[in-house]
Coordinates of C-alpha atoms and ligand atoms in Angstrom, one line a residue:
M1 CA 64.1 148.9 156.7
P2 CA 63.7 145.2 157.4
S3 CA 62.5 143.2 154.5
D4 CA 60.8 139.8 154.3
S5 CA 61.7 139.3 150.7
G6 CA 65.4 138.5 151.0
D7 CA 67.6 140.6 148.8
L8 CA 65.3 141.2 145.9
G9 CA 66.2 144.9 145.8
S10 CA 69.8 144.1 144.9
L11 CA 68.7 141.6 142.2
R12 CA 66.3 144.2 140.7
E13 CA 69.2 146.7 140.6
Q14 CA 71.5 144.2 138.9
L15 CA 68.7 143.4 136.3
R16 CA 68.1 147.1 135.7
D17 CA 71.9 147.7 135.0
R18 CA 71.8 144.9 132.5
E19 CA 68.8 146.4 130.8
A20 CA 70.3 149.9 130.7
G21 CA 73.5 148.5 129.1
K22 CA 71.3 146.9 126.4
L23 CA 72.6 143.5 127.6
Y24 CA 69.3 142.0 128.8
R25 CA 68.7 138.6 127.4
Q26 CA 65.3 137.3 126.4
R27 CA 64.5 133.8 125.2
L28 CA 62.7 133.1 122.0
M29 CA 60.0 130.5 122.3
L30 CA 59.7 128.1 119.3
D31 CA 56.5 126.2 118.7
S32 CA 58.0 124.1 115.9
S33 CA 60.9 121.8 115.7
Q34 CA 64.4 123.1 115.0
A35 CA 64.6 123.6 111.2
K36 CA 65.6 126.3 108.8
Q37 CA 62.0 127.6 109.1
V38 CA 60.8 128.0 112.6
S39 CA 57.6 129.2 114.1
L40 CA 57.4 131.7 117.0
A41 CA 53.9 132.6 118.3
G42 CA 52.4 131.2 115.2
Q43 CA 54.6 133.3 112.9
E44 CA 57.1 131.7 110.5
Y45 CA 60.7 132.8 110.4
L46 CA 63.8 131.9 108.3
A47 CA 66.3 131.1 111.0
F48 CA 70.1 131.5 111.0
C49 CA 70.6 130.8 114.7
S50 CA 71.0 127.1 115.4
N51 CA 74.0 125.0 115.7
D52 CA 72.2 122.2 113.8
Y53 CA 74.9 122.6 111.1
L54 CA 73.9 119.4 109.2
G55 CA 70.2 119.8 109.5
L56 CA 69.8 116.6 111.4
A57 CA 67.9 117.8 114.5
N58 CA 64.7 117.0 112.9
H59 CA 65.7 114.1 110.6
P60 CA 63.0 111.4 110.2
A61 CA 65.5 108.6 110.6
L62 CA 66.6 110.0 114.0
I63 CA 63.0 110.5 115.1
A64 CA 62.4 106.8 114.2
A65 CA 65.6 105.8 116.1
V66 CA 64.5 107.6 119.2
C67 CA 61.2 105.8 119.1
E68 CA 62.9 102.5 118.6
G69 CA 65.3 103.3 121.4
A70 CA 62.4 104.1 123.8
L71 CA 60.7 100.8 123.0
R72 CA 63.9 98.9 123.7
Y73 CA 65.4 100.9 126.6
G74 CA 62.5 102.9 128.1
V75 CA 62.8 106.6 128.8
G76 CA 65.0 107.3 131.8
A77 CA 68.4 105.7 132.5
G78 CA 67.4 105.6 136.1
A79 CA 70.8 105.7 137.7
S80 CA 74.3 107.1 137.2
H81 CA 76.8 105.3 134.9
L82 CA 78.7 103.9 137.9
I83 CA 75.6 102.4 139.6
S84 CA 73.3 100.8 137.0
G85 CA 72.7 103.5 134.4
H86 CA 75.3 102.4 131.8
S87 CA 73.6 100.5 129.0
T88 CA 74.7 98.7 125.9
A89 CA 73.4 101.7 123.9
H90 CA 75.8 104.0 125.7
H91 CA 78.6 101.5 125.4
E92 CA 78.2 100.8 121.7
L93 CA 78.1 104.5 121.0
E94 CA 81.3 105.0 122.9
E95 CA 83.0 102.4 120.8
A96 CA 81.6 103.8 117.6
L97 CA 82.8 107.4 118.6
A98 CA 86.3 106.1 119.4
R99 CA 86.5 104.3 116.0
F100 CA 85.1 107.4 114.2
T101 CA 87.6 109.8 115.8
G102 CA 90.5 107.4 115.7
Y103 CA 91.2 107.3 119.4
P104 CA 91.5 104.1 121.5
R105 CA 88.6 105.0 123.8
A106 CA 85.7 107.5 124.2
L107 CA 83.5 108.4 127.1
L108 CA 80.0 109.8 126.9
F109 CA 78.9 112.8 129.0
S110 CA 75.4 114.3 129.4
T111 CA 76.5 117.6 127.9
G112 CA 79.5 119.5 126.6
Y113 CA 79.4 121.7 129.6
M114 CA 79.7 118.7 131.9
A115 CA 82.4 117.0 129.7
N116 CA 84.6 120.1 130.0
A117 CA 84.0 120.3 133.7
G118 CA 84.8 116.6 134.1
V119 CA 88.1 116.6 132.1
V120 CA 89.5 119.8 133.6
M121 CA 88.6 118.9 137.2
A122 CA 89.9 115.4 136.9
L123 CA 93.2 116.3 135.3
A124 CA 94.1 119.6 137.0
G125 CA 94.2 120.5 140.7
R126 CA 95.9 122.8 143.1
H127 CA 99.5 122.1 142.0
D128 CA 98.8 122.2 138.3
A129 CA 98.4 124.9 135.7
I130 CA 95.9 125.6 132.9
F131 CA 96.7 127.7 129.9
A132 CA 93.7 128.9 127.9
D133 CA 92.9 131.0 124.9
K134 CA 91.0 134.1 125.9
L135 CA 88.1 133.4 123.5
N136 CA 87.5 129.8 124.8
H137 CA 83.9 128.8 125.6
A138 CA 82.6 129.8 129.0
S139 CA 82.3 126.2 130.1
L140 CA 86.1 125.7 129.9
N141 CA 86.8 128.9 131.9
D142 CA 84.3 127.8 134.6
A143 CA 85.9 124.4 134.8
A144 CA 89.4 126.0 135.1
L145 CA 88.2 128.3 137.9
V146 CA 86.6 125.4 139.9
S147 CA 89.7 123.2 139.5
R148 CA 91.8 125.5 141.7
A149 CA 94.7 125.1 139.3
T150 CA 96.7 128.2 138.3
F151 CA 94.8 129.7 135.5
K152 CA 96.6 131.6 132.7
R153 CA 94.8 133.0 129.7
Y154 CA 96.6 134.1 126.6
P155 CA 95.3 136.6 124.0
H156 CA 93.4 134.9 121.2
L157 CA 95.7 132.7 119.1
D158 CA 98.8 134.4 120.7
L159 CA 101.2 131.4 120.8
T160 CA 104.2 133.6 121.7
T161 CA 102.5 134.6 125.0
L162 CA 101.4 131.0 125.5
E163 CA 105.0 129.8 125.1
R164 CA 106.3 132.4 127.5
Q165 CA 103.7 131.2 130.1
L166 CA 104.5 127.5 129.5
A167 CA 108.3 128.2 129.9
A168 CA 107.8 130.1 133.1
S169 CA 105.5 127.5 134.7
R170 CA 106.7 125.2 137.5
A171 CA 103.4 123.3 137.7
K172 CA 103.4 119.6 138.1
R173 CA 100.9 119.0 135.4
K174 CA 100.2 121.4 132.5
L175 CA 97.0 121.5 130.5
V176 CA 96.6 123.7 127.4
I177 CA 93.0 124.2 126.5
S178 CA 91.5 125.7 123.3
D179 CA 88.3 125.7 121.4
A180 CA 89.1 123.9 118.1
V181 CA 86.6 126.1 116.3
F182 CA 85.8 129.3 118.3
S183 CA 82.2 129.4 119.0
M184 CA 81.6 133.2 118.5
D185 CA 84.3 133.9 115.8
G186 CA 84.1 130.8 113.8
D187 CA 87.9 130.6 113.3
I188 CA 90.0 127.4 113.7
A189 CA 92.6 127.0 116.4
P190 CA 96.2 126.6 115.2
A191 CA 96.2 123.1 116.7
T192 CA 99.3 121.9 114.9
N193 CA 101.4 124.6 116.6
L194 CA 99.6 124.2 119.9
L195 CA 100.5 120.5 119.8
A196 CA 104.2 121.3 119.1
L197 CA 104.3 123.7 122.1
C198 CA 102.7 121.0 124.3
E199 CA 105.3 118.5 123.2
K200 CA 108.1 121.0 123.9
Y201 CA 106.8 121.8 127.4
G202 CA 105.3 118.4 128.4
A203 CA 101.7 119.7 128.5
W204 CA 98.4 118.0 127.7
L205 CA 96.4 119.6 124.9
M206 CA 92.6 119.6 125.4
L207 CA 90.6 120.6 122.3
D208 CA 86.9 121.4 122.4
D209 CA 85.5 120.6 119.0
A210 CA 81.8 121.4 119.7
H211 CA 81.6 123.3 116.3
G212 CA 84.0 121.2 114.2
F213 CA 82.7 117.7 114.9
G214 CA 80.5 116.6 112.0
V215 CA 81.4 119.7 110.0
L216 CA 85.1 119.6 109.3
G217 CA 87.4 116.9 108.1
A218 CA 86.7 113.8 105.9
Q219 CA 83.3 112.3 106.7
G220 CA 83.0 115.0 109.4
R221 CA 85.6 113.5 111.7
G222 CA 86.4 116.9 113.1
T223 CA 89.0 119.6 113.2
L224 CA 91.9 117.3 114.0
A225 CA 91.2 115.2 110.9
H226 CA 90.8 118.5 109.0
L227 CA 94.3 119.6 110.1
G228 CA 95.7 116.0 109.9
I229 CA 97.0 115.8 113.5
K230 CA 97.0 113.0 115.9
S231 CA 98.8 112.5 119.3
P232 CA 98.4 110.6 122.5
R233 CA 98.8 114.0 124.2
I234 CA 95.5 115.3 122.8
I235 CA 92.3 115.1 124.8
Y236 CA 89.5 115.6 122.3
M237 CA 86.0 116.7 123.4
A238 CA 83.1 117.1 121.0
T239 CA 79.4 117.7 121.5
L240 CA 76.5 115.7 120.1
G241 CA 73.8 118.4 120.3
K242 CA 75.1 120.5 117.4
A243 CA 76.0 119.0 114.1
A244 CA 75.1 115.5 115.3
G245 CA 71.6 116.9 115.9
V246 CA 70.8 115.0 119.2
F247 CA 72.2 115.8 122.6
G248 CA 75.2 115.0 124.7
A249 CA 79.0 115.0 124.4
F250 CA 82.0 112.8 124.5
V251 CA 85.7 112.8 125.3
A252 CA 88.1 110.7 123.2
A253 CA 91.6 110.0 124.4
Q254 CA 94.1 107.4 125.6
P255 CA 92.7 104.6 127.8
E256 CA 94.5 105.9 130.9
V257 CA 92.8 109.3 130.4
I258 CA 89.4 107.7 130.0
E259 CA 89.8 105.5 133.1
T260 CA 90.9 108.6 135.0
L261 CA 87.7 110.3 134.0
I262 CA 85.6 107.3 135.0
Q263 CA 87.3 107.3 138.4
H264 CA 87.5 111.1 139.1
A265 CA 85.3 113.2 136.8
R266 CA 82.7 114.5 139.2
S267 CA 80.3 115.6 136.4
Y268 CA 80.4 112.0 135.1
I269 CA 80.1 110.2 138.4
Y270 CA 77.5 112.3 140.3
T271 CA 74.8 112.5 137.7
T272 CA 72.1 110.3 136.1
A273 CA 73.2 108.8 132.8
S274 CA 71.5 110.3 129.8
P275 CA 68.6 108.4 128.4
P276 CA 69.9 105.4 126.4
L277 CA 67.4 106.2 123.7
L278 CA 69.5 109.2 122.8
A279 CA 72.6 107.0 122.5
H280 CA 70.6 104.7 120.3
A281 CA 69.6 107.6 118.1
L282 CA 73.2 108.9 118.0
M283 CA 74.3 105.6 116.4
K284 CA 72.1 106.5 113.5
S285 CA 73.2 110.1 113.5
L286 CA 76.8 109.1 113.3
D287 CA 76.0 107.0 110.2
L288 CA 74.4 110.1 108.6
V289 CA 77.3 112.3 109.6
E290 CA 79.8 109.9 108.1
S291 CA 78.0 108.9 104.9
E292 CA 76.1 112.1 103.8
E293 CA 79.0 114.1 102.4
W294 CA 76.6 116.2 100.4
R295 CA 75.6 118.0 103.6
R296 CA 79.2 119.3 104.1
K297 CA 79.5 120.2 100.4
K298 CA 76.3 122.2 100.5
L299 CA 77.5 124.0 103.7
I300 CA 80.7 125.1 101.9
Q301 CA 78.6 126.4 98.9
L302 CA 76.3 128.3 101.3
I303 CA 79.4 129.9 103.1
V304 CA 80.8 131.1 99.8
A305 CA 77.4 132.5 98.7
L306 CA 76.9 134.3 102.1
K307 CA 80.3 136.0 101.9
Q308 CA 79.5 137.2 98.4
A309 CA 76.1 138.4 99.3
L310 CA 77.3 140.4 102.3
Q311 CA 80.4 141.9 100.6
P312 CA 78.8 145.3 99.9
L313 CA 77.7 145.9 103.5
R314 CA 79.4 148.4 105.7
W315 CA 79.4 145.8 108.5
K316 CA 82.1 143.1 107.8
L317 CA 82.1 139.4 108.3
M318 CA 84.9 138.1 110.4
P319 CA 87.4 135.8 108.5
S320 CA 85.8 132.4 109.0
D321 CA 85.5 129.3 106.8
T322 CA 83.1 127.5 109.1
P323 CA 79.3 127.8 109.3
I324 CA 79.7 130.4 112.1
Q325 CA 79.8 133.7 110.2
P326 CA 79.9 136.7 112.6
L327 CA 78.9 140.1 111.2
I328 CA 80.6 142.7 113.4
V329 CA 78.4 145.6 114.3
G330 CA 80.3 146.9 117.3
D331 CA 77.7 148.8 119.4
N332 CA 75.4 146.7 121.6
D333 CA 72.3 148.7 120.8
K334 CA 72.9 148.8 117.1
A335 CA 73.4 145.0 117.0
L336 CA 70.2 144.5 118.8
Q337 CA 68.3 146.9 116.5
L338 CA 69.6 145.1 113.5
S339 CA 68.5 141.8 114.8
E340 CA 65.1 143.3 115.6
S341 CA 64.8 144.7 112.1
L342 CA 65.6 141.4 110.5
R343 CA 63.0 139.8 112.7
E344 CA 60.4 142.3 111.6
R345 CA 61.2 141.1 108.1
G346 CA 60.8 137.4 109.0
I347 CA 64.5 136.5 109.5
L348 CA 66.0 135.4 112.8
V349 CA 69.7 136.1 113.5
P350 CA 70.8 136.5 117.1
A351 CA 72.7 139.6 118.3
I352 CA 75.6 138.4 120.5
R353 CA 76.7 141.0 123.1
P354 CA 79.2 141.2 126.0
P355 CA 80.0 139.3 128.2
T356 CA 79.7 136.5 125.6
V357 CA 82.0 138.6 123.3
P358 CA 84.4 141.4 124.1
Q359 CA 83.2 145.0 124.6
G360 CA 82.7 146.8 121.3
A361 CA 82.5 143.6 119.4
S362 CA 78.8 143.0 119.4
R363 CA 77.7 141.2 116.4
L364 CA 75.1 139.3 114.4
R365 CA 76.1 135.6 114.7
I366 CA 74.8 134.1 111.4
S367 CA 75.0 130.3 111.5
L368 CA 74.4 128.3 108.4
S369 CA 73.0 124.8 108.1
S370 CA 72.9 122.4 105.2
A371 CA 69.2 122.6 105.7
H372 CA 69.4 126.1 104.1
D373 CA 69.2 126.7 100.4
M374 CA 70.9 129.2 98.2
E375 CA 67.6 131.3 98.0
D376 CA 67.7 131.6 101.9
V377 CA 71.2 133.1 101.8
A378 CA 70.2 135.4 99.0
R379 CA 67.2 136.6 101.0
L380 CA 69.3 137.3 104.1
G381 CA 71.8 139.2 101.9
A382 CA 69.1 141.3 100.2
V383 CA 67.4 142.2 103.5
L384 CA 70.8 143.1 105.2
R385 CA 71.7 145.3 102.2
E386 CA 68.4 147.1 102.4
L387 CA 68.9 147.7 106.2
D388 CA 72.4 149.0 105.5
V389 CA 71.2 151.6 103.1
A390 CA 68.3 152.6 105.3
S391 CA 70.3 153.1 108.5
Ligands
LIG1 C1 78.0 124.4 122.9 C2 79.4 124.3 123.4 C3 79.7 123.6 124.6 C4 78.7 123.0 125.5 O1 78.1 121.9 124.9 P1 76.6 121.5 125.4 O2 76.5 120.1 125.0 O3 75.7 122.4 124.8 O4 76.6 121.6 126.9 C5 81.0 123.5 124.9 N1 82.0 124.1 124.2 C6 81.7 124.8 123.1 C7 82.8 125.5 122.3 C8 80.4 125.0 122.7 O5 80.1 125.7 121.6

């Protein structure tokens, strides 16, 4: 039968399949700012779902800095960086980020998704090869697929397989890519060993520290500082919308790498520069990240308390020492039900299901923030223990 509505039938079918598999996604709608207590449809909830690990998303000093930035630079950047959108606010932030991370240069991107796309596509093409941990963030996988490089994935943390793949490769340029802190498991990549393999086989090492920057290492300098490694071979990417509490991302690396990105990274070149007021606010955020060590100390205390509080549960936390604490439930429907039951009791914890995580590994992804207090963790623990007994 001819249809005047395009292919809506097949979209409906695809949506129904997703729903039948308990994989349908729905957005929450907050009517408050991002904080430990959020409001949804006028109801208050204690939230364990944000990546605002240091509780900065709503910090008065950052709000003031955004206002000051707007007065000084206006709202929109008005053009891409290579035309006339690059301002002193962006430039100063790049210099500050390079100093902070200990790299010669840094380059700002609008988002982490775009930074990953930009680096991978600028450095790897048809004759090159990319080697990636299976649990890397989706943005890294998308970038690798678009780059047209040979794309090899190794099982999570399996460096034996990675070495075999590197040894067998005849590619011109080799790029090993890993999350530094894995976004759904919360574990830390063995970056020291990854770097040794990259040195042995002449490969670049790209690390995505979206969840380590601001959280790990002295003054929050990130996973590489935490592990004490440094190398001109490393291309470091971190985001500014998580622990830093604002928006954006950056890549820190050798000057040749940064210049290559300015010349060739399509997601840098063909897009409007982010509002300079954000870069202005990020200078303040970087100050807070660096100077307020108490936020990281508090996070560690909260992590320890959470592990203790959830010890008696039948569901187990994955081994993670970061603020990402996944509670493995297994079944998609069960994970969803548990998240719903928590919500009925005034607590928000997202259920994470395939394809974001492997089949059979559905989970509650509990994320902690230094905005939380010990009582909040105790309350989450008490409610989960009650649900465990009841189910
Ligand atoms: C969030 C995230 C990104 C994307 O960063 P955005 O700035 O949100 O686009 C990239 N990589 C990892 C590991 C992430 O968790």
